[in-house]
Short mmCIF file of C-alpha atoms and ligand atoms in Angstrom, two decimals:
data_model
loop_
_atom_site.label_atom_id
_atom_site.label_comp_id
_atom_site.label_asym_id
_atom_site.label_seq_id
_atom_site.Cartn_x
_atom_site.Cartn_y
_atom_site.Cartn_z
CA MET A 1 -165.74 -96.46 104.58
CA ALA A 2 -168.24 -94.61 106.78
CA LYS A 3 -165.31 -93.13 108.72
CA GLN A 4 -163.75 -91.90 105.48
CA GLU A 5 -167.01 -90.31 104.40
CA ASP A 6 -167.40 -88.62 107.79
CA GLN A 7 -163.88 -87.24 107.59
CA PHE A 8 -164.54 -85.92 104.07
CA LYS A 9 -167.78 -84.26 105.20
CA LYS A 10 -165.87 -82.56 108.01
CA VAL A 11 -163.33 -81.27 105.48
CA LEU A 12 -166.10 -79.78 103.34
CA SER A 13 -167.91 -78.05 106.18
CA HIS A 14 -164.70 -76.81 107.80
CA ALA A 15 -163.53 -75.35 104.47
CA LYS A 16 -166.72 -73.33 104.31
CA GLU A 17 -167.03 -72.39 107.97
CA TYR A 18 -163.48 -71.06 108.21
CA GLY A 19 -163.51 -69.12 104.95
CA TYR A 20 -161.42 -71.43 102.76
CA VAL A 21 -163.68 -72.67 99.96
CA PHE A 22 -167.21 -71.70 98.90
CA GLN A 23 -169.44 -73.21 96.26
CA SER A 24 -169.45 -71.02 93.15
CA SER A 25 -172.55 -68.81 92.79
CA GLU A 26 -173.99 -70.37 95.93
CA ILE A 27 -176.99 -68.00 96.06
CA TYR A 28 -178.16 -69.67 92.83
CA ASP A 29 -177.56 -73.14 94.33
CA GLY A 30 -174.08 -73.39 92.87
CA LEU A 31 -172.61 -74.67 89.63
CA SER A 32 -171.57 -78.30 89.56
CA ALA A 33 -167.84 -78.89 90.16
CA VAL A 34 -166.97 -75.18 90.23
CA TYR A 35 -165.70 -73.58 93.45
CA ASP A 36 -164.51 -70.22 94.76
CA TYR A 37 -161.61 -69.66 97.13
CA ALA A 38 -162.56 -67.51 100.10
CA GLN A 39 -160.54 -65.05 102.18
CA ASN A 40 -158.35 -67.70 103.88
CA GLY A 41 -158.38 -70.12 100.95
CA VAL A 42 -156.94 -67.58 98.58
CA GLU A 43 -153.96 -67.06 100.91
CA LEU A 44 -153.34 -70.79 101.33
CA LYS A 45 -153.61 -71.30 97.57
CA LYS A 46 -151.19 -68.44 96.90
CA ASN A 47 -148.71 -69.82 99.45
CA ILE A 48 -148.80 -73.27 97.82
CA ARG A 49 -148.26 -71.67 94.40
CA ASP A 50 -145.36 -69.59 95.72
CA TYR A 51 -143.80 -72.63 97.41
CA TRP A 52 -143.91 -74.47 94.09
CA TRP A 53 -142.63 -71.49 92.09
CA LYS A 54 -139.70 -70.93 94.47
CA ALA A 55 -138.67 -74.59 94.31
CA MET A 56 -139.26 -75.12 90.60
CA VAL A 57 -138.34 -71.78 89.00
CA GLN A 58 -136.36 -69.46 91.24
CA MET A 59 -134.09 -72.15 92.72
CA HIS A 60 -133.13 -73.45 89.26
CA GLU A 61 -130.93 -71.34 87.01
CA ASN A 62 -132.07 -73.36 84.00
CA ILE A 63 -135.83 -73.04 84.57
CA VAL A 64 -137.82 -69.92 83.72
CA GLY A 65 -141.51 -69.09 83.95
CA ILE A 66 -144.13 -67.75 81.54
CA ASP A 67 -147.80 -66.83 81.74
CA ALA A 68 -149.51 -67.83 78.49
CA SER A 69 -153.12 -67.07 77.54
CA ILE A 70 -156.04 -69.34 78.24
CA LEU A 71 -157.31 -68.90 74.67
CA MET A 72 -154.96 -70.18 71.99
CA HIS A 73 -155.08 -70.62 68.24
CA PRO A 74 -157.47 -73.54 67.63
CA THR A 75 -154.90 -75.46 65.57
CA THR A 76 -152.91 -75.87 68.79
CA TRP A 77 -155.47 -78.42 69.96
CA LYS A 78 -155.54 -80.24 66.65
CA ALA A 79 -151.74 -80.60 66.80
CA SER A 80 -151.68 -81.65 70.45
CA GLY A 81 -154.23 -84.39 69.78
CA HIS A 82 -156.85 -82.93 72.11
CA VAL A 83 -159.50 -82.43 69.42
CA ASP A 84 -159.31 -86.08 68.39
CA ALA A 85 -158.20 -87.87 71.52
CA PHE A 86 -158.87 -85.90 74.71
CA ASN A 87 -161.69 -88.20 75.61
CA ASP A 88 -162.84 -90.08 78.66
CA PRO A 89 -164.81 -93.31 78.34
CA LEU A 90 -168.27 -92.70 79.78
CA ILE A 91 -170.95 -95.17 80.73
CA ASP A 92 -174.52 -94.52 81.90
CA ASN A 93 -176.56 -96.58 84.25
CA LYS A 94 -179.94 -97.15 82.63
CA ASP A 95 -181.83 -97.43 85.92
CA SER A 96 -180.31 -94.64 87.98
CA LYS A 97 -179.59 -92.41 84.94
CA LYS A 98 -176.24 -91.63 86.59
CA ARG A 99 -173.17 -91.15 84.44
CA TYR A 100 -169.75 -92.59 85.28
CA ARG A 101 -166.27 -92.81 83.88
CA ALA A 102 -165.86 -96.45 82.88
CA ASP A 103 -162.15 -96.46 83.76
CA VAL A 104 -162.84 -94.98 87.20
CA LEU A 105 -165.46 -97.66 87.95
CA ILE A 106 -162.85 -100.31 87.18
CA GLU A 107 -160.14 -98.52 89.15
CA ASP A 108 -162.44 -98.21 92.16
CA TYR A 109 -163.13 -101.93 91.92
CA CYS A 110 -159.37 -102.53 92.12
CA ALA A 111 -159.09 -100.12 95.04
CA LYS A 112 -161.53 -102.34 96.92
CA ILE A 113 -159.28 -105.35 96.36
CA GLU A 114 -156.42 -103.21 97.58
CA GLY A 115 -158.44 -102.56 100.72
CA LYS A 116 -158.44 -106.33 101.28
CA ILE A 117 -154.65 -106.37 101.03
CA ASP A 118 -154.49 -103.59 103.63
CA LYS A 119 -156.70 -105.67 105.92
CA GLU A 120 -154.42 -108.71 105.57
CA VAL A 121 -151.44 -106.50 106.39
CA ALA A 122 -153.14 -105.04 109.45
CA LYS A 123 -154.10 -108.53 110.68
CA ALA A 124 -150.59 -109.88 110.20
CA ALA A 125 -149.01 -106.83 111.82
CA LYS A 126 -151.16 -107.47 114.89
CA ARG A 127 -150.30 -111.17 114.94
CA PHE A 128 -146.53 -110.81 114.49
CA GLY A 129 -146.08 -107.63 116.51
CA GLU A 130 -142.58 -106.17 116.51
CA ALA A 131 -141.23 -108.96 114.29
CA PHE A 132 -143.54 -107.99 111.40
CA ASN A 133 -141.80 -107.22 108.12
CA LYS A 134 -144.31 -105.59 105.75
CA GLU A 135 -142.21 -105.86 102.56
CA GLU A 136 -141.56 -109.55 103.13
CA PHE A 137 -145.21 -110.20 103.92
CA LEU A 138 -146.37 -108.45 100.74
CA ALA A 139 -143.88 -110.41 98.65
CA THR A 140 -144.66 -113.85 100.07
CA ASN A 141 -148.20 -114.12 101.46
CA GLY A 142 -150.27 -116.28 99.11
CA ARG A 143 -153.55 -114.45 99.60
CA VAL A 144 -151.97 -111.02 99.09
CA LEU A 145 -150.15 -112.20 95.97
CA GLY A 146 -153.45 -113.50 94.60
CA TYR A 147 -155.16 -110.14 95.16
CA GLN A 148 -152.26 -108.26 93.60
CA GLU A 149 -152.24 -110.56 90.58
CA LYS A 150 -155.96 -109.93 90.11
CA ILE A 151 -155.47 -106.14 90.22
CA ASN A 152 -152.59 -106.30 87.75
CA THR A 153 -154.56 -108.43 85.30
CA ILE A 154 -157.60 -106.16 85.41
CA LEU A 155 -155.64 -102.93 85.00
CA ALA A 156 -153.47 -104.34 82.22
CA ARG A 157 -156.54 -105.46 80.28
CA MET A 158 -158.27 -102.12 80.76
CA GLY A 159 -155.13 -100.24 79.70
CA LYS A 160 -154.83 -102.30 76.55
CA SER A 161 -158.49 -101.96 75.62
CA LEU A 162 -158.46 -98.20 76.10
CA GLU A 163 -155.28 -97.86 74.10
CA ASN A 164 -156.81 -99.89 71.26
CA GLU A 165 -160.12 -97.97 71.54
CA ASP A 166 -161.81 -101.30 72.21
CA LEU A 167 -164.72 -99.87 74.21
CA GLU A 168 -166.72 -103.08 73.88
CA ASP A 169 -164.11 -104.89 75.89
CA VAL A 170 -164.21 -102.17 78.58
CA LYS A 171 -167.95 -102.79 78.90
CA LEU A 172 -167.35 -106.55 78.93
CA LEU A 173 -164.82 -106.13 81.72
CA ILE A 174 -167.34 -104.15 83.79
CA GLU A 175 -169.86 -106.93 83.26
CA GLU A 176 -167.43 -109.73 84.02
CA LEU A 177 -166.39 -108.05 87.26
CA GLN A 178 -170.09 -107.52 88.02
CA ILE A 179 -169.47 -103.87 88.83
CA ALA A 180 -172.63 -102.16 90.04
CA ASP A 181 -173.70 -98.53 90.19
CA PRO A 182 -172.11 -97.39 93.49
CA LEU A 183 -175.21 -95.38 94.36
CA THR A 184 -177.97 -97.88 93.56
CA GLY A 185 -176.41 -101.29 93.03
CA SER A 186 -177.89 -101.60 89.53
CA ARG A 187 -175.88 -103.45 86.85
CA ASN A 188 -177.97 -102.24 83.93
CA TRP A 189 -175.30 -100.40 81.89
CA THR A 190 -175.30 -98.70 78.49
CA GLU A 191 -172.46 -99.09 75.99
CA VAL A 192 -169.22 -97.26 76.71
CA LYS A 193 -168.79 -94.07 74.66
CA GLN A 194 -165.99 -91.56 74.22
CA PHE A 195 -166.65 -88.02 75.45
CA ASN A 196 -164.43 -85.02 74.58
CA LEU A 197 -163.57 -82.96 77.65
CA MET A 198 -162.74 -79.62 76.01
CA PHE A 199 -164.96 -76.57 76.49
CA GLY A 200 -165.52 -74.80 73.20
CA THR A 201 -166.48 -71.19 72.63
CA GLN A 202 -166.57 -68.59 69.83
CA ILE A 203 -164.31 -65.65 69.08
CA GLY A 204 -165.82 -62.85 66.99
CA ALA A 205 -169.16 -61.11 66.73
CA SER A 206 -171.18 -62.66 63.92
CA ALA A 207 -172.03 -66.29 63.46
CA ASP A 208 -170.38 -66.68 60.04
CA SER A 209 -167.13 -64.86 60.79
CA SER A 210 -166.61 -66.34 64.24
CA THR A 211 -163.94 -68.91 65.00
CA GLN A 212 -164.36 -71.90 67.24
CA VAL A 213 -161.79 -71.79 70.04
CA TYR A 214 -161.28 -73.80 73.21
CA LEU A 215 -160.59 -72.99 76.82
CA ARG A 216 -157.23 -74.67 77.35
CA PRO A 217 -157.54 -78.12 78.95
CA GLU A 218 -153.90 -78.00 80.11
CA THR A 219 -151.30 -75.26 80.47
CA ALA A 220 -148.57 -77.31 78.79
CA GLN A 221 -149.38 -76.31 75.21
CA GLY A 222 -148.82 -72.62 76.03
CA ILE A 223 -145.28 -73.65 76.90
CA PHE A 224 -144.68 -75.72 73.76
CA VAL A 225 -145.81 -73.00 71.35
CA ASN A 226 -143.49 -70.55 73.14
CA PHE A 227 -140.57 -72.97 73.29
CA LEU A 228 -138.42 -71.28 70.66
CA ASN A 229 -139.25 -67.72 71.76
CA VAL A 230 -138.13 -68.47 75.30
CA GLN A 231 -135.11 -70.50 74.23
CA LYS A 232 -133.84 -67.73 71.95
CA THR A 233 -134.64 -64.66 74.08
CA GLY A 234 -133.51 -66.35 77.29
CA ARG A 235 -130.49 -67.91 75.53
CA MET A 236 -131.39 -71.16 77.23
CA LYS A 237 -129.16 -74.20 76.84
CA ILE A 238 -130.50 -77.74 76.93
CA PRO A 239 -131.38 -79.17 79.40
CA PHE A 240 -133.72 -76.36 80.48
CA GLY A 241 -137.27 -75.94 81.71
CA ILE A 242 -140.24 -73.62 81.21
CA ALA A 243 -142.83 -73.43 83.97
CA GLN A 244 -146.22 -71.85 84.38
CA THR A 245 -149.19 -71.83 86.68
CA GLY A 246 -152.69 -71.05 85.51
CA LYS A 247 -156.27 -72.06 84.90
CA ALA A 248 -157.27 -75.08 82.83
CA PHE A 249 -160.78 -76.24 81.95
CA ARG A 250 -162.22 -79.72 81.49
CA ASN A 251 -165.82 -80.72 81.07
CA GLU A 252 -165.42 -83.62 83.52
CA ILE A 253 -168.00 -86.40 83.30
CA VAL A 254 -168.09 -87.14 86.98
CA ALA A 255 -167.37 -84.33 89.37
CA ARG A 256 -168.51 -85.29 92.82
CA GLN A 257 -165.36 -84.92 94.86
CA PHE A 258 -165.23 -81.27 95.89
CA ILE A 259 -162.07 -79.53 94.62
CA PHE A 260 -160.42 -82.86 93.70
CA ARG A 261 -162.09 -82.86 90.29
CA MET A 262 -163.29 -79.49 89.06
CA ARG A 263 -164.39 -78.18 85.69
CA GLU A 264 -162.25 -75.08 86.14
CA PHE A 265 -158.99 -75.65 88.00
CA GLU A 266 -155.41 -74.49 88.22
CA GLN A 267 -152.32 -76.35 87.15
CA MET A 268 -148.66 -75.86 88.01
CA GLU A 269 -146.65 -77.35 85.19
CA MET A 270 -143.02 -77.49 84.15
CA GLN A 271 -141.80 -78.79 80.79
CA PHE A 272 -138.15 -79.82 80.84
CA PHE A 273 -136.46 -79.94 77.42
CA VAL A 274 -133.70 -82.53 77.10
CA LYS A 275 -131.44 -84.16 74.54
CA PRO A 276 -133.11 -87.17 72.86
CA GLY A 277 -131.94 -90.34 74.55
CA THR A 278 -131.53 -88.74 77.98
CA GLN A 279 -135.24 -88.58 78.78
CA LYS A 280 -135.26 -91.71 80.95
CA LYS A 281 -132.59 -90.28 83.24
CA TRP A 282 -134.45 -86.96 83.56
CA TYR A 283 -137.76 -88.70 84.09
CA GLU A 284 -136.31 -90.60 87.07
CA ASN A 285 -134.65 -87.43 88.29
CA TRP A 286 -137.87 -85.39 88.27
CA LYS A 287 -139.84 -88.18 89.89
CA GLU A 288 -137.43 -88.11 92.80
CA THR A 289 -137.21 -84.31 92.99
CA ARG A 290 -140.95 -83.85 93.00
CA LEU A 291 -141.49 -86.45 95.73
CA LYS A 292 -138.89 -84.67 97.85
CA TRP A 293 -140.77 -81.39 97.38
CA HIS A 294 -143.91 -83.04 98.75
CA LEU A 295 -142.05 -84.64 101.65
CA SER A 296 -140.50 -81.30 102.63
CA LEU A 297 -143.94 -80.23 103.86
CA GLY A 298 -143.89 -82.92 106.52
CA MET A 299 -147.30 -84.43 105.78
CA GLY A 300 -146.10 -88.02 106.34
CA ALA A 301 -144.13 -90.18 103.87
CA GLU A 302 -146.71 -92.97 104.32
CA ASN A 303 -149.31 -90.75 102.62
CA TYR A 304 -147.52 -90.75 99.24
CA ARG A 305 -146.84 -93.44 96.68
CA PHE A 306 -145.90 -93.72 93.03
CA HIS A 307 -148.23 -95.31 90.54
CA ASP A 308 -146.72 -96.20 87.17
CA HIS A 309 -149.20 -95.94 84.32
CA ASP A 310 -150.35 -99.07 82.51
CA LYS A 311 -152.35 -96.95 80.08
CA LEU A 312 -150.01 -94.42 78.46
CA ALA A 313 -151.36 -91.22 76.90
CA HIS A 314 -150.84 -90.83 73.17
CA TYR A 315 -147.76 -88.65 73.70
CA ALA A 316 -145.89 -90.50 76.44
CA ASP A 317 -143.15 -93.15 76.62
CA ALA A 318 -143.28 -93.33 80.43
CA ALA A 319 -145.62 -91.85 83.03
CA ALA A 320 -146.15 -92.05 86.76
CA ASP A 321 -148.43 -90.39 89.26
CA ILE A 322 -147.56 -89.28 92.73
CA GLU A 323 -150.62 -90.43 94.63
CA PHE A 324 -151.71 -88.98 97.94
CA LYS A 325 -153.91 -90.47 100.61
CA PHE A 326 -156.98 -88.23 100.36
CA PRO A 327 -159.95 -88.78 102.72
CA PHE A 328 -161.39 -91.05 99.98
CA GLY A 329 -158.21 -93.09 99.48
CA PHE A 330 -155.01 -92.91 97.43
CA LYS A 331 -155.56 -90.79 94.30
CA GLU A 332 -153.46 -88.92 91.75
CA LEU A 333 -152.02 -85.65 92.99
CA GLU A 334 -149.32 -85.03 90.40
CA GLY A 335 -148.23 -86.55 87.10
CA ILE A 336 -144.67 -86.93 85.82
CA HIS A 337 -144.69 -87.68 82.11
CA SER A 338 -141.98 -88.38 79.60
CA ARG A 339 -143.71 -86.75 76.60
CA THR A 340 -141.04 -87.59 73.98
CA ASP A 341 -140.81 -85.12 71.08
CA PHE A 342 -144.51 -85.62 70.32
CA ASP A 343 -145.75 -82.09 71.03
CA LEU A 344 -142.95 -80.07 69.43
CA LYS A 345 -142.96 -82.31 66.34
CA ALA A 346 -146.72 -82.00 66.00
CA HIS A 347 -146.52 -78.19 66.27
CA GLU A 348 -143.77 -78.19 63.64
CA GLU A 349 -145.99 -80.17 61.34
CA TYR A 350 -149.15 -78.10 61.84
CA SER A 351 -147.49 -74.67 61.89
CA GLY A 352 -144.88 -75.32 59.22
CA LYS A 353 -142.29 -73.65 61.54
CA LYS A 354 -139.14 -75.32 62.75
CA LEU A 355 -139.11 -75.87 66.52
CA GLN A 356 -135.59 -77.16 66.87
CA TYR A 357 -132.62 -76.54 69.07
CA PHE A 358 -129.10 -76.14 67.76
CA ASP A 359 -126.78 -78.09 70.03
CA HIS A 360 -123.31 -76.52 69.82
CA GLU A 361 -121.64 -79.48 71.50
CA GLU A 362 -123.14 -81.94 69.04
CA ASN A 363 -123.01 -79.43 66.19
CA LYS A 364 -126.50 -80.34 65.02
CA SER A 365 -130.15 -79.39 65.36
CA TYR A 366 -132.81 -81.60 66.87
CA VAL A 367 -136.31 -81.52 68.33
CA PRO A 368 -135.80 -81.86 72.10
CA TYR A 369 -137.54 -84.49 74.20
CA VAL A 370 -139.70 -83.32 77.07
CA VAL A 371 -140.19 -84.46 80.64
CA GLU A 372 -143.18 -82.83 82.31
CA THR A 373 -144.16 -82.39 85.93
CA SER A 374 -147.82 -81.45 86.29
CA ILE A 375 -149.63 -80.87 89.56
CA GLY A 376 -153.13 -79.59 90.23
CA LEU A 377 -153.00 -76.64 92.62
CA ASP A 378 -156.52 -77.36 93.85
CA ARG A 379 -155.70 -81.02 94.49
CA MET A 380 -152.62 -79.94 96.40
CA PHE A 381 -154.83 -77.57 98.38
CA LEU A 382 -157.17 -80.44 99.21
CA ALA A 383 -154.24 -82.69 100.17
CA VAL A 384 -152.83 -80.08 102.53
CA PHE A 385 -156.18 -79.05 103.97
CA SER A 386 -157.59 -82.54 104.54
CA ASN A 387 -154.35 -83.87 105.99
CA SER A 388 -154.12 -80.93 108.40
CA LEU A 389 -157.64 -81.09 109.78
CA GLN A 390 -157.56 -83.00 113.07
CA GLU A 391 -159.71 -83.57 116.12
CA GLU A 392 -157.60 -83.84 119.24
CA ALA A 393 -158.63 -85.25 122.59
CA LEU A 394 -157.33 -83.01 125.35
CA GLU A 395 -156.26 -83.98 128.86
CA ASN A 396 -159.25 -82.23 130.41
CA GLY A 397 -161.62 -84.53 128.52
CA THR A 398 -162.65 -82.02 125.85
CA THR A 399 -161.65 -82.09 122.20
CA ARG A 400 -160.26 -79.35 120.01
CA THR A 401 -160.44 -78.96 116.24
CA VAL A 402 -157.09 -77.93 114.89
CA LEU A 403 -155.94 -77.24 111.34
CA LYS A 404 -152.28 -78.20 111.47
CA LEU A 405 -151.29 -76.58 108.19
CA PRO A 406 -147.56 -76.59 107.46
CA ALA A 407 -146.64 -73.18 108.95
CA VAL A 408 -144.99 -72.10 105.69
CA LEU A 409 -148.37 -72.41 103.92
CA ALA A 410 -150.70 -71.08 106.63
CA PRO A 411 -152.76 -68.02 105.52
CA PHE A 412 -151.96 -66.11 108.72
CA LYS A 413 -148.69 -66.74 110.49
CA ALA A 414 -149.73 -65.20 113.80
CA ALA A 415 -152.70 -63.69 115.58
CA VAL A 416 -152.16 -60.79 117.96
CA LEU A 417 -154.55 -60.81 120.90
CA PRO A 418 -154.86 -58.21 123.66
CA LEU A 419 -155.99 -60.04 126.80
CA VAL A 420 -158.68 -57.42 127.44
CA LYS A 421 -160.12 -54.59 125.38
CA LYS A 422 -158.93 -51.86 127.77
CA ASP A 423 -156.07 -50.58 129.94
CA GLY A 424 -153.99 -49.70 126.88
CA LEU A 425 -153.52 -53.38 125.82
CA PRO A 426 -155.17 -52.98 122.37
CA GLU A 427 -152.81 -50.10 121.60
CA VAL A 428 -149.73 -52.22 122.37
CA ALA A 429 -151.17 -55.16 120.41
CA ARG A 430 -151.82 -52.89 117.41
CA LYS A 431 -148.25 -51.64 117.57
CA ILE A 432 -146.89 -55.22 117.52
CA MET A 433 -149.24 -56.06 114.68
CA ASN A 434 -148.22 -53.03 112.61
CA ASP A 435 -144.59 -53.96 112.99
CA LEU A 436 -145.01 -57.67 112.16
CA LYS A 437 -147.24 -57.18 109.14
CA TRP A 438 -144.34 -55.94 107.01
CA ASP A 439 -142.91 -59.45 107.21
CA PHE A 440 -145.87 -61.76 107.74
CA ASN A 441 -149.60 -61.93 107.21
CA VAL A 442 -150.90 -61.27 110.74
CA PHE A 443 -154.42 -61.31 112.20
CA TYR A 444 -155.83 -59.11 114.97
CA ASP A 445 -158.58 -60.28 117.29
CA GLU A 446 -159.85 -58.71 120.51
CA LYS A 447 -163.34 -60.22 120.73
CA ASP A 448 -164.34 -62.92 123.32
CA ALA A 449 -162.31 -64.59 126.07
CA VAL A 450 -158.76 -65.43 125.10
CA GLY A 451 -159.32 -69.20 125.35
CA LYS A 452 -162.08 -68.94 122.78
CA ARG A 453 -159.84 -66.87 120.50
CA TYR A 454 -157.11 -69.53 120.77
CA ARG A 455 -159.57 -72.21 119.65
CA ARG A 456 -160.68 -70.04 116.74
CA GLN A 457 -157.10 -69.61 115.56
CA ASP A 458 -156.40 -73.35 116.03
CA ALA A 459 -159.32 -74.15 113.75
CA ALA A 460 -158.31 -71.51 111.21
CA GLY A 461 -154.76 -72.92 111.08
CA THR A 462 -152.76 -69.99 112.50
CA PRO A 463 -149.44 -71.35 113.84
CA PHE A 464 -148.89 -68.69 116.57
CA CYS A 465 -150.96 -66.62 118.97
CA ILE A 466 -149.33 -63.63 120.61
CA THR A 467 -151.08 -62.44 123.75
CA VAL A 468 -150.55 -58.99 125.21
CA ASP A 469 -151.38 -58.77 128.95
CA HIS A 470 -150.87 -56.31 131.80
CA ASP A 471 -147.31 -57.53 132.44
CA THR A 472 -146.46 -56.55 128.86
CA LEU A 473 -146.81 -52.93 129.89
CA GLU A 474 -144.07 -53.47 132.50
CA ASP A 475 -141.62 -55.89 130.87
CA ASP A 476 -142.11 -55.59 127.07
CA SER A 477 -142.79 -59.33 126.93
CA VAL A 478 -145.73 -61.26 125.50
CA THR A 479 -147.00 -64.84 125.67
CA ILE A 480 -146.53 -66.77 122.45
CA ARG A 481 -148.62 -69.91 122.05
CA HIS A 482 -147.82 -72.64 119.57
CA ARG A 483 -150.83 -74.08 117.70
CA ASP A 484 -149.63 -77.69 117.51
CA THR A 485 -148.26 -78.19 121.02
CA MET A 486 -150.38 -75.51 122.76
CA GLU A 487 -147.16 -74.71 124.61
CA GLN A 488 -146.93 -71.12 125.87
CA LYS A 489 -143.73 -69.17 126.32
CA ARG A 490 -142.91 -65.72 127.56
CA VAL A 491 -140.74 -63.81 125.06
CA LYS A 492 -139.53 -60.26 124.50
CA ILE A 493 -141.47 -58.33 121.84
CA SER A 494 -138.15 -57.64 120.12
CA GLU A 495 -137.56 -61.40 119.66
CA LEU A 496 -140.92 -62.16 118.05
CA LYS A 497 -139.99 -61.52 114.45
CA GLU A 498 -136.99 -63.84 114.44
CA MET A 499 -138.90 -66.59 116.25
CA ILE A 500 -141.76 -66.58 113.75
CA LYS A 501 -139.40 -66.30 110.80
CA GLN A 502 -137.57 -69.47 111.82
CA GLU A 503 -140.82 -71.44 111.65
CA VAL A 504 -142.44 -69.99 108.55
CA GLU A 505 -139.60 -69.09 106.20
CA VAL A 506 -139.74 -70.88 102.83
CA LYS A 507 -135.96 -71.41 102.93
CA ASN A 508 -136.12 -73.44 106.14
CA TRP A 509 -138.80 -75.71 104.69
CA LEU A 510 -137.36 -76.18 101.22
CA GLN A 511 -133.96 -76.95 102.65
CA LYS A 512 -135.50 -80.12 104.08
CA MET A 513 -135.54 -81.41 100.47
P1 ATP B 601 -157.34 -87.78 86.33
O1 ATP B 601 -156.87 -89.13 85.90
O2 ATP B 601 -157.56 -87.67 87.83
O3 ATP B 601 -158.49 -87.24 85.53
P2 ATP B 601 -155.36 -86.70 84.64
O4 ATP B 601 -154.41 -87.84 84.57
O5 ATP B 601 -156.29 -86.44 83.53
O6 ATP B 601 -156.16 -86.75 86.03
P3 ATP B 601 -153.41 -84.75 84.01
O7 ATP B 601 -153.94 -84.48 82.68
O8 ATP B 601 -152.15 -85.54 84.15
O9 ATP B 601 -154.55 -85.39 84.93
O10 ATP B 601 -153.27 -83.35 84.78
C1 ATP B 601 -152.23 -83.06 85.68
C2 ATP B 601 -152.74 -82.72 87.06
O11 ATP B 601 -153.79 -81.76 86.99
C3 ATP B 601 -153.34 -83.89 87.80
O12 ATP B 601 -152.35 -84.64 88.45
C4 ATP B 601 -154.27 -83.21 88.78
O13 ATP B 601 -153.57 -82.83 89.95
C5 ATP B 601 -154.71 -81.99 88.05
N1 ATP B 601 -156.07 -82.15 87.51
C6 ATP B 601 -156.44 -82.79 86.37
N2 ATP B 601 -157.76 -82.72 86.19
C7 ATP B 601 -158.25 -82.00 87.23
C8 ATP B 601 -159.56 -81.58 87.62
N3 ATP B 601 -160.62 -81.85 86.87
N4 ATP B 601 -159.69 -80.87 88.77
C9 ATP B 601 -158.62 -80.57 89.53
N5 ATP B 601 -157.38 -80.94 89.21
C10 ATP B 601 -157.17 -81.65 88.09
#
């Protein structure tokens, strides 16, 4: 646990030191769970967004994008169920006065049991060596099966109680499991209460004529209310999708995990409209497609897993999360939800407008079913950033800090470095830089010894360093150094562009899907 916490602390300080993420309004001591993206962070975030948009929108003829407003007609949120049901169960500790999400306390308890399973696996793997079969062990070992059974029972009961709004039983479960305040160890809990997560505000000047509106808590509803407009103007045929990326706002109860859980965050969502009855097939299809997108970035298949929901949201007939191994354990990164016809039907009812599709093959109209893929851009940022940050022991006994970002996502693709600040080297370096920057985001640095500049670029996540030295003046060649291997090669200036392109081009990465 201490190791995990250390790693997470390193992520936080590195994100600040290297210009990725700052606390919002830091000079006023910040605002809880609100963050700003800095000069490098904004590039990484944009590259992740573009990587998603390319894969989800531009590579699919039947998916188009929109950019809907953050403020929407307030009835939207009545229809979607958010006014009545977008709640989290909160519980306060009477001694520490700290507030928690009751479901998260229970889930964390289960995660601890899961930790015990991991320990059993590690022990057995050591004992059996090469002959160890993890799947078989998990399916047959008595102790592991006992732990798993316990987790299943707890989560099933919690799911049922939350679905039935039986908050007393949620409290009872916390008591029965003897769950204590993680910060103080106290078990002196209040009742569990529901808390609505939407931020409200007013439109209009005077108090009596103003209208209560909400900052959208998800981008999805902007897609649903535009469903028919897009379908008609784009002449879309089912199955088809509408995607968008944009800010969403939630007044989160507990927000202590950096950009994992923010009050203002960005989502990348795609709603896929299908014929009723085919939703199961499309749900499975999108689960698989989205996992492949993640795996294409090469951050290790062992760091992802699916988690099927026990507790279904009011609109869903099936739901799964893609979980990622963050520095604080496996947590939700993306949700894939089969939302049925709940949203479109509700908007039909509240607006009095038909939101149906005329299927020429079937010769009838129907309300389509929807399969949604929904990923938090900030959580994806954290996944990429934390996974890439590594301390490496070098052969000469020193260590280096290196941010091994997937090259396709790195803010700067290359740094151009004149060996010295004289003898005409900066001029040549500038010329290379001016040529490359039409194709890639490139950084120029001439300060300090070159070794120090290499380390700086390693820590900032730049995949290539291009060094201009005195030989360059004679042979038009430069030294190119690879961030991950530290390997250095002599190449012609004219070959640089193609070399870098091979490593950073979106096409080459997405084709790994
Ligand atoms: P959680 O259970 O962690 O609160 P959720 O199930 O409420 O998440 P969804 O409503 O399914 O999340 O939202 C889709 C995605 O949006 C999530 O998978 C996550 O990546 C992202 N997301 C949700 N809430 C936040 C938040 N407060 N900060 C950052 N990202 C978020």
